[in-house]
XYZ file of N, CA and C in Angstrom:
408
model
N 14.892 0.658 6.716
C 13.594 0.144 6.320
C 13.051 1.006 5.230
N 12.200 0.422 4.412
C 11.602 1.167 3.333
C 10.273 0.548 2.930
N 9.385 1.393 2.400
C 8.125 0.877 1.869
C 7.614 1.815 0.804
N 6.767 1.270 -0.065
C 6.179 2.008 -1.171
C 4.694 1.688 -1.201
N 3.854 2.720 -1.343
C 2.404 2.510 -1.461
C 2.014 2.733 -2.922
N 1.284 1.766 -3.435
C 0.820 1.787 -4.844
C -0.688 1.954 -4.835
N -1.177 2.924 -5.622
C -2.630 3.129 -5.761
C -2.916 3.243 -7.253
N -3.835 2.440 -7.733
C -4.189 2.439 -9.166
C -2.988 2.250 -10.072
N -2.038 1.424 -9.645
C -0.897 1.096 -10.487
C 0.312 2.020 -10.406
N 0.225 3.039 -9.591
C 1.347 3.978 -9.473
C 1.702 4.285 -8.037
N 2.947 4.632 -7.794
C 3.356 4.947 -6.423
C 2.776 6.282 -5.946
N 2.203 6.287 -4.752
C 1.661 7.537 -4.189
C 2.417 7.992 -2.954
N 3.139 7.073 -2.333
C 3.923 7.404 -1.144
C 5.029 6.378 -0.994
N 6.123 6.825 -0.422
C 7.240 5.918 -0.163
C 8.065 6.518 0.954
N 8.800 5.664 1.625
C 9.678 6.142 2.695
C 10.848 5.212 2.826
N 11.947 5.759 3.234
C 13.127 4.992 3.602
C 13.784 5.713 4.763
N 14.126 4.961 5.784
C 14.767 5.600 6.940
C 15.510 4.552 7.757
N 16.443 5.024 8.524
C 17.159 4.187 9.450
C 16.208 3.878 10.599
N 16.160 2.620 11.030
C 15.302 2.277 12.142
C 15.797 2.905 13.424
N 14.853 3.352 14.257
C 15.199 4.018 15.509
C 15.631 3.073 16.620
N 15.228 1.813 16.487
C 15.535 0.818 17.528
C 16.467 -0.228 16.952
N 17.349 -0.714 17.763
C 18.285 -1.755 17.325
C 17.549 -3.081 17.331
N 17.624 -3.789 16.202
C 16.989 -5.101 16.089
C 18.045 -6.177 16.358
N 17.637 -7.242 16.976
C 18.571 -8.340 17.289
C 18.627 -9.402 16.180
N 17.752 -9.266 15.193
C 17.765 -10.181 14.060
C 17.133 -9.501 12.844
N 17.355 -10.086 11.677
C 16.740 -9.518 10.482
C 15.215 -9.694 10.530
N 14.748 -10.770 11.123
C 13.305 -10.978 11.269
C 12.678 -9.879 12.115
N 13.361 -9.557 13.219
C 12.858 -8.494 14.090
C 12.863 -7.158 13.360
N 13.923 -6.870 12.585
C 13.978 -5.616 11.837
C 12.852 -5.544 10.823
N 12.562 -6.625 10.144
C 11.457 -6.667 9.172
C 10.116 -6.486 9.875
N 9.951 -7.078 11.046
C 8.713 -6.933 11.809
C 8.507 -5.483 12.248
N 9.564 -4.812 12.674
C 9.493 -3.397 13.026
C 9.085 -2.574 11.811
N 9.686 -2.893 10.669
C 9.358 -2.181 9.429
C 7.892 -2.399 9.036
N 7.388 -3.608 9.231
C 5.979 -3.887 8.958
C 5.065 -3.012 9.791
N 5.431 -2.832 11.055
C 4.626 -1.989 11.936
C 4.623 -0.538 11.471
N 5.782 -0.010 11.069
C 5.851 1.338 10.557
C 5.022 1.505 9.295
N 5.114 0.512 8.420
C 4.329 0.522 7.187
C 2.835 0.466 7.501
N 2.458 -0.318 8.496
C 1.054 -0.432 8.915
C 0.522 0.909 9.391
N 1.323 1.636 10.162
C 0.873 2.947 10.648
C 0.636 3.890 9.473
N 1.512 3.866 8.489
C 1.337 4.733 7.347
C 0.102 4.275 6.512
N -0.107 2.953 6.417
C -1.267 2.445 5.690
C -2.545 2.927 6.348
N -2.619 2.906 7.665
C -3.834 3.367 8.357
C -4.042 4.868 8.087
N -2.968 5.635 8.106
C -3.091 7.062 7.840
C -3.581 7.300 6.403
N -3.060 6.534 5.449
C -3.443 6.665 4.055
C -4.920 6.310 3.859
N -5.362 5.234 4.506
C -6.774 4.844 4.430
C -7.667 5.942 5.000
N -7.253 6.498 6.136
C -8.023 7.590 6.750
C -8.115 8.788 5.808
N -7.010 9.158 5.185
C -7.008 10.313 4.275
C -7.928 10.035 3.079
N -7.829 8.868 2.480
C -8.648 8.547 1.328
C -10.137 8.530 1.708
N -10.473 8.025 2.886
C -11.881 8.027 3.317
C -12.364 9.452 3.582
N -11.518 10.317 4.115
C -11.895 11.723 4.318
C -12.151 12.437 2.978
N -11.462 11.983 1.943
C -11.663 12.537 0.612
C -12.781 11.853 -0.160
N -13.555 11.010 0.535
C -14.714 10.294 0.012
C -14.359 9.246 -1.038
N -13.159 8.661 -0.947
C -12.822 7.545 -1.778
C -13.301 6.272 -1.068
N -13.798 5.344 -1.849
C -14.170 4.055 -1.292
C -12.912 3.186 -1.218
N -12.613 2.714 -0.019
C -11.395 1.929 0.198
C -11.786 0.492 0.499
N -11.298 -0.426 -0.326
C -11.565 -1.840 -0.102
C -10.585 -2.365 0.937
N -11.087 -2.855 2.058
C -10.250 -3.421 3.095
C -10.320 -4.936 3.032
N -9.301 -5.611 3.422
C -8.065 -5.124 4.001
C -7.079 -4.665 2.921
N -6.187 -3.801 3.328
C -5.088 -3.337 2.504
C -4.002 -4.404 2.554
N -3.506 -4.842 1.403
C -2.443 -5.827 1.360
C -1.096 -5.151 1.539
N -0.296 -5.658 2.475
C 1.088 -5.272 2.661
C 1.944 -6.472 2.354
N 2.889 -6.280 1.427
C 3.716 -7.368 0.994
C 5.049 -7.380 1.761
N 5.429 -8.548 2.228
C 6.659 -8.678 3.039
C 7.459 -9.865 2.527
N 8.760 -9.667 2.381
C 9.593 -10.778 1.882
C 10.249 -11.560 3.012
N 9.884 -11.287 4.257
C 10.421 -12.036 5.403
C 9.368 -12.968 5.941
N 9.580 -14.253 5.746
C 8.614 -15.245 6.237
C 8.532 -15.211 7.756
N 9.648 -14.940 8.436
C 9.639 -14.882 9.890
C 8.800 -13.734 10.416
N 8.956 -12.536 9.825
C 8.169 -11.375 10.230
C 6.688 -11.591 9.928
N 6.431 -12.221 8.792
C 5.049 -12.540 8.411
C 4.425 -13.486 9.441
N 5.167 -14.475 9.882
C 4.657 -15.458 10.868
C 4.381 -14.795 12.208
N 5.272 -13.908 12.660
C 5.060 -13.212 13.931
C 3.806 -12.351 13.867
N 3.634 -11.621 12.770
C 2.461 -10.745 12.618
C 1.180 -11.544 12.512
N 1.214 -12.670 11.838
C -0.001 -13.464 11.627
C -0.428 -14.234 12.884
N 0.519 -14.534 13.763
C 0.221 -15.330 14.940
C 0.636 -14.525 16.157
N -0.322 -13.796 16.750
C 0.000 -12.831 17.807
C 0.114 -13.455 19.195
N 0.201 -14.760 19.293
C 0.354 -15.346 20.603
C 1.779 -15.110 21.128
N 1.953 -15.267 22.423
C 3.252 -15.065 23.046
C 4.259 -16.074 22.504
N 5.437 -15.591 22.143
C 6.508 -16.449 21.689
C 7.737 -16.184 22.538
N 8.391 -17.221 22.962
C 9.608 -17.085 23.758
C 10.661 -16.279 23.014
N 10.740 -16.479 21.701
C 11.785 -15.792 20.922
C 11.466 -14.326 20.607
N 10.251 -13.894 20.872
C 9.882 -12.508 20.555
C 9.532 -11.685 21.767
N 9.771 -12.225 22.955
C 9.376 -11.511 24.163
C 10.153 -10.198 24.358
N 11.315 -10.063 23.743
C 12.109 -8.855 23.887
C 11.682 -7.731 22.960
N 10.840 -8.010 21.976
C 10.380 -6.971 21.040
C 9.472 -6.019 21.742
N 9.706 -4.734 21.592
C 8.916 -3.712 22.276
C 7.416 -3.884 21.916
N 6.593 -3.669 22.906
C 5.157 -3.849 22.771
C 4.604 -3.011 21.626
N 5.140 -1.850 21.404
C 4.589 -0.977 20.364
C 4.660 -1.596 18.981
N 5.602 -2.499 18.757
C 5.702 -3.138 17.464
C 4.664 -4.224 17.264
N 3.992 -4.664 18.314
C 2.929 -5.664 18.211
C 1.594 -5.033 17.826
N 1.595 -3.717 17.655
C 0.418 -2.989 17.198
C -0.109 -3.585 15.902
N 0.761 -4.066 15.061
C 0.365 -4.637 13.767
C -0.629 -5.801 13.957
N -0.462 -6.553 15.017
C -1.384 -7.684 15.275
C -2.812 -7.209 15.495
N -2.963 -6.086 16.190
C -4.309 -5.521 16.418
C -4.932 -5.053 15.099
N -4.142 -4.424 14.262
C -4.649 -3.916 12.991
C -5.072 -5.072 12.092
N -4.293 -6.138 12.088
C -4.659 -7.322 11.311
C -5.937 -7.933 11.807
N -6.088 -8.030 13.145
C -7.299 -8.647 13.709
C -8.556 -7.788 13.444
N -8.391 -6.465 13.261
C -9.521 -5.623 12.931
C -9.866 -5.639 11.439
N -9.029 -6.307 10.639
C -9.330 -6.436 9.214
C -8.910 -5.251 8.382
N -8.082 -4.370 8.908
C -7.647 -3.186 8.159
C -6.563 -3.543 7.149
N -5.616 -4.411 7.572
C -4.544 -4.825 6.669
C -4.423 -6.343 6.627
N -3.733 -6.784 5.621
C -3.458 -8.204 5.458
C -1.986 -8.302 5.011
N -1.218 -9.179 5.625
C 0.164 -9.350 5.247
C 0.261 -10.478 4.222
N 0.883 -10.197 3.110
C 1.062 -11.171 2.025
C 2.549 -11.396 1.804
N 2.923 -12.618 1.533
C 4.302 -12.951 1.241
C 4.630 -12.543 -0.206
N 5.846 -12.092 -0.418
C 6.334 -11.756 -1.742
C 7.770 -12.210 -1.827
N 8.203 -12.630 -2.993
C 9.578 -13.053 -3.138
C 10.497 -11.841 -3.064
N 11.701 -12.063 -2.583
C 12.681 -10.987 -2.483
C 12.943 -10.397 -3.883
N 12.915 -11.216 -4.875
C 13.182 -10.770 -6.255
C 12.138 -9.749 -6.711
N 10.920 -9.865 -6.223
C 9.819 -8.992 -6.663
C 9.493 -7.866 -5.692
N 10.283 -7.702 -4.628
C 9.994 -6.716 -3.601
C 10.428 -5.327 -4.055
N 9.486 -4.504 -4.458
C 9.772 -3.161 -4.951
C 10.470 -2.291 -3.931
N 10.146 -2.475 -2.682
C 10.769 -1.647 -1.618
C 12.278 -1.827 -1.536
N 12.802 -2.904 -2.095
C 14.260 -3.117 -2.073
C 15.007 -1.999 -2.797
N 14.336 -1.304 -3.704
C 14.961 -0.165 -4.393
C 15.387 0.878 -3.365
N 14.603 0.997 -2.286
C 14.858 2.015 -1.262
C 15.856 1.590 -0.207
N 16.137 0.298 -0.096
C 16.901 -0.169 1.062
C 18.177 -0.917 0.715
N 18.366 -1.282 -0.543
C 19.524 -2.094 -0.894
C 20.232 -1.580 -2.139
N 21.509 -1.891 -2.186
C 22.276 -1.664 -3.409
C 22.002 -2.860 -4.312
N 21.406 -2.615 -5.454
C 21.005 -3.713 -6.338
C 21.814 -3.705 -7.624
N 21.993 -4.899 -8.219
C 22.621 -4.945 -9.548
C 21.746 -4.159 -10.540
N 22.358 -3.576 -11.524
C 21.651 -2.724 -12.472
C 20.437 -3.409 -13.100
N 20.595 -4.650 -13.548
C 19.482 -5.325 -14.205
C 18.303 -5.598 -13.245
N 18.579 -5.884 -11.980
C 17.514 -6.106 -11.002
C 16.817 -4.772 -10.663
N 17.597 -3.713 -10.537
C 17.032 -2.370 -10.273
C 16.087 -2.011 -11.417
N 16.535 -2.199 -12.660
C 15.700 -1.877 -13.836
C 14.426 -2.748 -13.859
N 14.537 -4.019 -13.474
C 13.396 -4.913 -13.419
C 12.331 -4.369 -12.429
N 12.785 -3.920 -11.256
C 11.854 -3.425 -10.239
C 11.245 -2.091 -10.673
N 12.026 -1.256 -11.334
C 11.509 0.050 -11.826
C 10.414 -0.224 -12.878
N 10.660 -1.184 -13.772
C 9.662 -1.529 -14.767
C 8.408 -2.106 -14.129
N 8.620 -2.941 -13.106
C 7.498 -3.531 -12.388
C 6.645 -2.450 -11.722
N 7.326 -1.426 -11.238
C 6.637 -0.299 -10.580
C 5.875 0.544 -11.606
N 6.248 0.405 -12.845
C 5.553 1.141 -13.931
C 6.062 2.539 -14.165
N 7.304 2.820 -13.724
C 7.878 4.147 -13.894
C 8.510 4.361 -15.243
N 8.829 3.262 -15.950
C 9.377 3.364 -17.294
C 8.752 2.255 -18.138
N 8.797 2.441 -19.415
C 8.297 1.401 -20.324
C 9.379 0.368 -20.542
N 8.989 -0.905 -20.580
C 9.900 -2.006 -20.765
C 10.445 -2.004 -22.130
């Protein structure tokens, strides 16, 4: 899993790591990653507020998995998700409190893919340019 936090047009934090729990599907793996990203987003918001920055909520988190997005957006009981550990449903509480918002993004535009996938050179360069780390 991997995520990147952008503030004022530049990356301020990023992470990539092997997930601690085995996922039974790619949707479940993406949902777990969303929860980890959410925890970091809450920590970042807390830090910025302690430094007296005004933070506009909700924070947008972009996800290229429509399945994970659907599970997070609709926190009702699902027969297909009953095996997912309760701790990963934390994201639903954070969404309901208005701290974060999950937005869909195309896989082609997902900057976090730099951290998690082997990409063709031209696609890697496209994402680096999109991130603003080099001039086009």
